Coordinates of C-alpha atoms in Angstrom, one line a residue:
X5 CA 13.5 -12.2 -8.7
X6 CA 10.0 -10.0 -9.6
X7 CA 12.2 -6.7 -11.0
X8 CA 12.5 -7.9 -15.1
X9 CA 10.6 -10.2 -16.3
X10 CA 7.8 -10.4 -13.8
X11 CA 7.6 -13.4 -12.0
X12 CA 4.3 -15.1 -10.7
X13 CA 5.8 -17.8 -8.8
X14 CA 7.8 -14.5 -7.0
X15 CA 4.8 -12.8 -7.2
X16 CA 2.3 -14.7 -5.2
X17 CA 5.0 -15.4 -2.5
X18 CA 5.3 -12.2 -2.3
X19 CA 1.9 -11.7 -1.1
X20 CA 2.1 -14.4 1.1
X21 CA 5.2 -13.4 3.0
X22 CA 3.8 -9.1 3.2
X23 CA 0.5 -10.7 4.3
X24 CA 1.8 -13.0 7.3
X25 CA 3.9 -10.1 8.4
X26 CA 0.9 -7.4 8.3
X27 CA -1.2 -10.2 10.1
X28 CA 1.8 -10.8 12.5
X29 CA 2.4 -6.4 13.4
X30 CA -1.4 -6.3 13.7
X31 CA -2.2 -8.7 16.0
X32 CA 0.9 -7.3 18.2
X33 CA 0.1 -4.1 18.0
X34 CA -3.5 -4.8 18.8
X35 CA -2.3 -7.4 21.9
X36 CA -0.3 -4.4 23.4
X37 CA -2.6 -2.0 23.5
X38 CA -5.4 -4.3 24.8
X39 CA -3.1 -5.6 27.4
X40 CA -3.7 -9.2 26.4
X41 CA 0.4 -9.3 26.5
X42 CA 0.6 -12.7 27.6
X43 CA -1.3 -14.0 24.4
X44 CA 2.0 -12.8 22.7
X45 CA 3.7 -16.5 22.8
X46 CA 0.6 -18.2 21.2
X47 CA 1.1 -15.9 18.6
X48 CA 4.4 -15.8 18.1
X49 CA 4.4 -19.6 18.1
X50 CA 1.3 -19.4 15.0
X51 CA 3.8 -17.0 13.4
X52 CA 6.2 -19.4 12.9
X53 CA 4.0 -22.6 11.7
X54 CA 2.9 -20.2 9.2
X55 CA 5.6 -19.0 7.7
X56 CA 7.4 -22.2 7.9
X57 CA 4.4 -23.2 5.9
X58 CA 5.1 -20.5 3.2
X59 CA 8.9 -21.4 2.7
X60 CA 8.2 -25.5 2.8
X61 CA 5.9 -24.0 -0.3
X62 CA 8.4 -22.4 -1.8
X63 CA 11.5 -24.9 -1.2
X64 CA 8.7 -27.4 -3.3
X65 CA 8.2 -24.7 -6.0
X66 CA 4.2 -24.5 -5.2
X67 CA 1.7 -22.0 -5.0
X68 CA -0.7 -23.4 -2.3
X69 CA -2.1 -20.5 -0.2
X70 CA -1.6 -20.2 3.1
X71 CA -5.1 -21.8 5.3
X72 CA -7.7 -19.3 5.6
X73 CA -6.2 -15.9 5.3
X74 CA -3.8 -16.7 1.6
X75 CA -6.3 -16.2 -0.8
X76 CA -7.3 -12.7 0.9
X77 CA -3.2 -11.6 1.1
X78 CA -3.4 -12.4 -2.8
X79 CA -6.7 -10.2 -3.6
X80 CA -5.8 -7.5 -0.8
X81 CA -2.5 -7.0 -1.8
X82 CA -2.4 -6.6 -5.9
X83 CA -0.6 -3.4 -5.5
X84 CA 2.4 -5.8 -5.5
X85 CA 3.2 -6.6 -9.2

């Protein structure tokens, strides 16, 4: 949907989706080498609000960010145009 002509709606969503998923690898990859394993259903479990958050967005063709972290997915991530 963001190849020809760009798309902004496509765009921020986008940014969203990387940024939940970059959040999501960090914080495993951070949980299993600090042994804090069990934490892993907690996150798992704030995964999953979240990006049920970011579709229920989409499905109702708004931008909204995402609490807290959505406006920093959509300045860190302007590589993705």
């Amino acid at each position: 949907m963001n190849i020809e002509p760009k798309n902004a709606f496509a765009r921020f969503h986008i940014r969203q989706a990387f940024g939940i998923h970059v959040l999501f690898h960090a914080l495993a990859i951070l949980l299993t080498y600090t042994g804090y394993v069990y934490l892993s259903f907690p996150i798992y479990i704030f995964y999953l609000i979240i990006w049920v958050f970011g579709f229920l967005q989409v499905l109702n063709e708004k931008t909204k960010p995402l609490p807290v972290l959505g406006e920093y997915f959509q300045k860190w991530f302007t590589f993705i145009s």
